[in-house]
Amino acid sequence: MILVKTERGRALLSDRRALSPRERQLLVLADGRRSAAELGRWLGFAVEPVLQRMVRDGYLERARGPWGPTPLDSQAQADAPQRRPSTSPTADAVPSSAEEPARSSGPDARRSLAASKMYVVSLMQMLRDPDAASLAVSLHVAQTAEELIRALADSLAFVHERSGAEYAARVASRLLEVVPQEHLPALCNALYATAAPALQQVAEIQRGRLHLAAAA
């Protein structure tokens, strides 16, 4: 059985208190390409009863079209959060593998979608939370730039809610230093669509920089 989010299900994702952690994880990952068995392997619990209930409630529906399951990411086990910080982590307190791309010498050498994903996945791992874990999985399984940009914005919206506006703005600003130039407009749009004021402000500042660069 392959399921996809309904309009009702997509709308419900904006309310983090409306779903249990397991329901939210399934709703995030149900994109019309992954089978119930695959979701169960990803998440490590019996998903069928939860999926059936969410179908009855109108949050999920059977996927239409010739979709098939996607290969499992061999790094799935890295999705589980490793520790809970005593305070909110700082934007710089991420593993060196995520930090290094932002410290490379050339302005373009430091930018890549892979580095962007590594940076935000590392942050999600530091927030020992079921929602953070499901967001880490969605980052890992993103197959297109569009999916990854959307997952990055969703993750930053969670950071905004979980750790506050000031910290989320710092994380967003740092992420904008790592995302490739050609994907910056899409990320700005996605950040603005989160409706988080701090992320919207960062997006507007970046849009202004892009406008100035294009006019130069």
CSV table of C-alpha atoms in Angstrom, one decimal:
chain,number,residue,atom,x,y,z
A,1,MET,CA,0.0,0.0,0.0
A,2,ILE,CA,1.4,3.4,-1.1
A,3,LEU,CA,-0.2,6.5,0.5
A,4,VAL,CA,0.0,10.2,-0.1
A,5,LYS,CA,-1.1,13.2,2.0
A,6,THR,CA,-4.5,14.7,1.3
A,7,GLU,CA,-5.2,18.5,1.3
A,8,ARG,CA,-6.5,18.0,4.9
A,9,GLY,CA,-3.3,16.2,5.8
A,10,ARG,CA,-1.0,18.9,4.4
A,11,ALA,CA,-3.0,21.5,6.3
A,12,LEU,CA,-2.7,19.6,9.5
A,13,LEU,CA,1.2,19.6,9.3
A,14,SER,CA,1.1,23.3,10.3
A,15,ASP,CA,-0.4,22.4,13.7
A,16,ARG,CA,2.3,20.5,15.6
A,17,ARG,CA,-0.1,19.8,18.5
A,18,ALA,CA,-2.8,18.1,16.4
A,19,LEU,CA,-0.9,14.8,15.8
A,20,SER,CA,0.9,12.3,17.9
A,21,PRO,CA,4.7,12.0,17.1
A,22,ARG,CA,4.1,8.8,15.1
A,23,GLU,CA,1.2,10.2,13.1
A,24,ARG,CA,3.3,13.3,12.3
A,25,GLN,CA,6.3,11.2,11.2
A,26,LEU,CA,4.1,9.2,8.8
A,27,LEU,CA,2.4,12.3,7.5
A,28,VAL,CA,5.7,13.9,6.7
A,29,LEU,CA,7.0,10.8,4.9
A,30,ALA,CA,3.9,9.8,3.0
A,31,ASP,CA,4.7,11.3,-0.4
A,32,GLY,CA,3.1,8.7,-2.7
A,33,ARG,CA,6.3,6.8,-3.4
A,34,ARG,CA,7.0,4.8,-0.3
A,35,SER,CA,5.2,1.7,0.7
A,36,ALA,CA,3.8,1.0,4.1
A,37,ALA,CA,6.5,-1.7,4.6
A,38,GLU,CA,9.2,0.8,3.7
A,39,LEU,CA,7.8,3.4,6.1
A,40,GLY,CA,7.8,0.8,8.8
A,41,ARG,CA,11.5,0.0,8.2
A,42,TRP,CA,12.3,3.7,8.3
A,43,LEU,CA,10.4,4.4,11.5
A,44,GLY,CA,10.9,1.2,13.4
A,45,PHE,CA,7.3,0.5,14.5
A,46,ALA,CA,4.1,-1.2,13.1
A,47,VAL,CA,2.7,1.5,10.9
A,48,GLU,CA,-0.3,-0.2,9.4
A,49,PRO,CA,-2.8,0.5,12.2
A,50,VAL,CA,-1.7,4.2,12.3
A,51,LEU,CA,-1.9,4.5,8.5
A,52,GLN,CA,-5.4,2.9,8.4
A,53,ARG,CA,-6.6,5.3,11.0
A,54,MET,CA,-5.2,8.3,9.1
A,55,VAL,CA,-6.9,7.1,5.9
A,56,ARG,CA,-10.2,6.9,7.8
A,57,ASP,CA,-9.7,10.3,9.2
A,58,GLY,CA,-9.0,11.8,5.7
A,59,TYR,CA,-5.4,12.7,6.2
A,60,LEU,CA,-4.0,10.1,3.8
A,61,GLU,CA,-5.2,8.4,0.7
A,62,ARG,CA,-4.0,5.8,-1.7
A,63,ALA,CA,-1.5,7.2,-4.3
A,64,ARG,CA,-2.7,7.4,-7.9
A,65,GLY,CA,-0.5,6.6,-10.8
A,66,PRO,CA,2.5,4.3,-11.3
A,67,TRP,CA,4.4,5.2,-8.2
A,68,GLY,CA,6.7,2.7,-6.7
A,69,PRO,CA,8.9,2.6,-3.5
A,70,THR,CA,12.2,4.3,-3.5
A,71,PRO,CA,15.5,2.7,-2.4
A,72,LEU,CA,16.3,3.0,1.3
A,73,ASP,CA,19.0,5.4,2.2
A,74,SER,CA,21.9,3.4,3.7
A,75,GLN,CA,22.4,6.2,6.3
A,76,ALA,CA,18.9,5.9,7.8
A,77,GLN,CA,20.2,5.0,11.2
A,78,ALA,CA,21.9,8.4,11.5
A,79,ASP,CA,18.4,9.9,11.6
A,80,ALA,CA,17.9,9.1,15.3
A,81,PRO,CA,18.8,12.1,17.6
A,82,GLN,CA,22.0,11.4,19.5
A,83,ARG,CA,21.7,13.6,22.6
A,84,ARG,CA,19.7,16.4,24.2
A,85,PRO,CA,21.5,19.6,24.8
A,86,SER,CA,21.2,21.3,28.1
A,87,THR,CA,20.3,24.5,26.3
A,88,SER,CA,19.4,25.3,22.7
A,89,PRO,CA,22.4,24.5,20.5
A,90,THR,CA,24.1,27.4,18.9
A,91,ALA,CA,24.2,27.9,15.1
A,92,ASP,CA,27.9,27.0,15.2
A,93,ALA,CA,27.6,24.0,17.5
A,94,VAL,CA,27.3,21.4,14.8
A,95,PRO,CA,29.7,18.6,13.8
A,96,SER,CA,32.8,19.7,11.8
A,97,SER,CA,31.5,17.8,8.8
A,98,ALA,CA,28.6,20.2,8.5
A,99,GLU,CA,30.6,23.2,9.4
A,100,GLU,CA,33.5,22.8,7.0
A,101,PRO,CA,31.6,23.7,3.8
A,102,ALA,CA,30.7,27.1,5.3
A,103,ARG,CA,34.4,27.8,6.0
A,104,SER,CA,35.9,26.9,2.6
A,105,SER,CA,38.0,29.6,1.1
A,106,GLY,CA,36.2,30.2,-2.3
A,107,PRO,CA,32.7,31.8,-2.4
A,108,ASP,CA,31.3,28.9,-4.5
A,109,ALA,CA,33.3,26.0,-3.1
A,110,ARG,CA,31.5,26.1,0.2
A,111,ARG,CA,28.1,25.9,-1.5
A,112,SER,CA,26.3,22.6,-2.2
A,113,LEU,CA,23.0,20.9,-1.5
A,114,ALA,CA,24.8,18.0,0.2
A,115,ALA,CA,26.5,20.4,2.6
A,116,SER,CA,23.2,22.1,3.2
A,117,LYS,CA,21.5,18.8,4.1
A,118,MET,CA,24.4,17.8,6.3
A,119,TYR,CA,24.2,21.0,8.3
A,120,VAL,CA,20.5,20.9,9.0
A,121,VAL,CA,20.4,17.1,9.6
A,122,SER,CA,23.1,17.7,12.3
A,123,LEU,CA,21.0,20.3,13.9
A,124,MET,CA,18.0,18.0,13.9
A,125,GLN,CA,20.1,15.3,15.6
A,126,MET,CA,21.0,17.7,18.4
A,127,LEU,CA,17.3,18.3,19.2
A,128,ARG,CA,16.2,15.0,20.7
A,129,ASP,CA,12.6,15.2,19.6
A,130,PRO,CA,10.3,12.9,17.5
A,131,ASP,CA,9.4,15.8,15.2
A,132,ALA,CA,13.1,16.6,14.7
A,133,ALA,CA,13.8,12.9,13.9
A,134,SER,CA,11.1,12.8,11.3
A,135,LEU,CA,12.4,16.0,9.7
A,136,ALA,CA,15.9,14.4,9.6
A,137,VAL,CA,14.4,11.5,7.7
A,138,SER,CA,12.6,13.7,5.3
A,139,LEU,CA,15.9,15.5,4.6
A,140,HIS,CA,17.7,12.2,4.0
A,141,VAL,CA,15.1,10.8,1.6
A,142,ALA,CA,14.6,14.0,-0.4
A,143,GLN,CA,15.2,13.0,-4.1
A,144,THR,CA,15.0,16.4,-5.8
A,145,ALA,CA,16.3,19.9,-5.1
A,146,GLU,CA,12.7,21.0,-4.7
A,147,GLU,CA,12.0,18.3,-2.1
A,148,LEU,CA,15.2,19.2,-0.2
A,149,ILE,CA,14.5,22.9,-0.2
A,150,ARG,CA,11.0,22.3,1.2
A,151,ALA,CA,12.4,19.9,3.9
A,152,LEU,CA,15.1,22.5,4.8
A,153,ALA,CA,12.4,25.2,5.2
A,154,ASP,CA,10.2,22.8,7.3
A,155,SER,CA,13.2,22.1,9.5
A,156,LEU,CA,14.0,25.7,10.1
A,157,ALA,CA,10.3,26.4,10.9
A,158,PHE,CA,10.6,23.7,13.6
A,159,VAL,CA,13.8,25.3,14.9
A,160,HIS,CA,12.0,28.6,15.1
A,161,GLU,CA,9.2,27.0,17.2
A,162,ARG,CA,11.5,24.8,19.3
A,163,SER,CA,14.5,27.2,20.0
A,164,GLY,CA,13.2,30.7,19.3
A,165,ALA,CA,13.3,33.4,16.6
A,166,GLU,CA,16.8,34.6,17.3
A,167,TYR,CA,18.5,31.2,17.0
A,168,ALA,CA,16.3,30.3,14.0
A,169,ALA,CA,17.4,33.5,12.2
A,170,ARG,CA,21.1,32.7,12.8
A,171,VAL,CA,20.6,29.1,11.5
A,172,ALA,CA,18.8,30.4,8.4
A,173,SER,CA,21.5,33.0,7.7
A,174,ARG,CA,24.2,30.4,7.9
A,175,LEU,CA,22.2,28.0,5.7
A,176,LEU,CA,22.0,30.7,3.1
A,177,GLU,CA,25.8,30.8,3.0
A,178,VAL,CA,25.8,27.1,2.1
A,179,VAL,CA,22.9,26.6,-0.4
A,180,PRO,CA,24.0,27.0,-4.0
A,181,GLN,CA,23.3,30.3,-5.6
A,182,GLU,CA,20.8,29.0,-8.1
A,183,HIS,CA,18.6,27.6,-5.3
A,184,LEU,CA,18.6,30.7,-3.1
A,185,PRO,CA,15.4,32.2,-4.6
A,186,ALA,CA,13.5,28.9,-4.0
A,187,LEU,CA,14.8,28.7,-0.4
A,188,CYS,CA,13.8,32.3,0.2
A,189,ASN,CA,10.3,31.6,-1.1
A,190,ALA,CA,10.1,28.5,1.1
A,191,LEU,CA,11.3,30.3,4.2
A,192,TYR,CA,8.8,33.1,3.6
A,193,ALA,CA,6.0,30.5,3.2
A,194,THR,CA,6.7,29.2,6.7
A,195,ALA,CA,5.0,32.4,8.1
A,196,ALA,CA,7.7,32.5,10.8
A,197,PRO,CA,8.6,36.2,11.2
A,198,ALA,CA,12.3,35.7,11.8
A,199,LEU,CA,12.7,33.4,8.8
A,200,GLN,CA,10.6,35.8,6.6
A,201,GLN,CA,13.0,38.7,7.6
A,202,VAL,CA,16.1,36.6,6.7
A,203,ALA,CA,14.4,35.7,3.4
A,204,GLU,CA,13.7,39.3,2.6
A,205,ILE,CA,17.2,40.4,3.3
A,206,GLN,CA,18.6,37.6,1.0
A,207,ARG,CA,16.1,38.6,-1.7
A,208,GLY,CA,17.4,42.2,-1.5
A,209,ARG,CA,21.0,40.9,-1.9
A,210,LEU,CA,20.0,38.8,-4.9
A,211,HIS,CA,18.3,41.8,-6.4
A,212,LEU,CA,21.3,44.0,-6.0
A,213,ALA,CA,23.6,41.3,-7.4
A,214,ALA,CA,21.4,41.0,-10.5
A,215,ALA,CA,21.3,44.7,-11.0
A,216,ALA,CA,25.1,45.1,-10.7
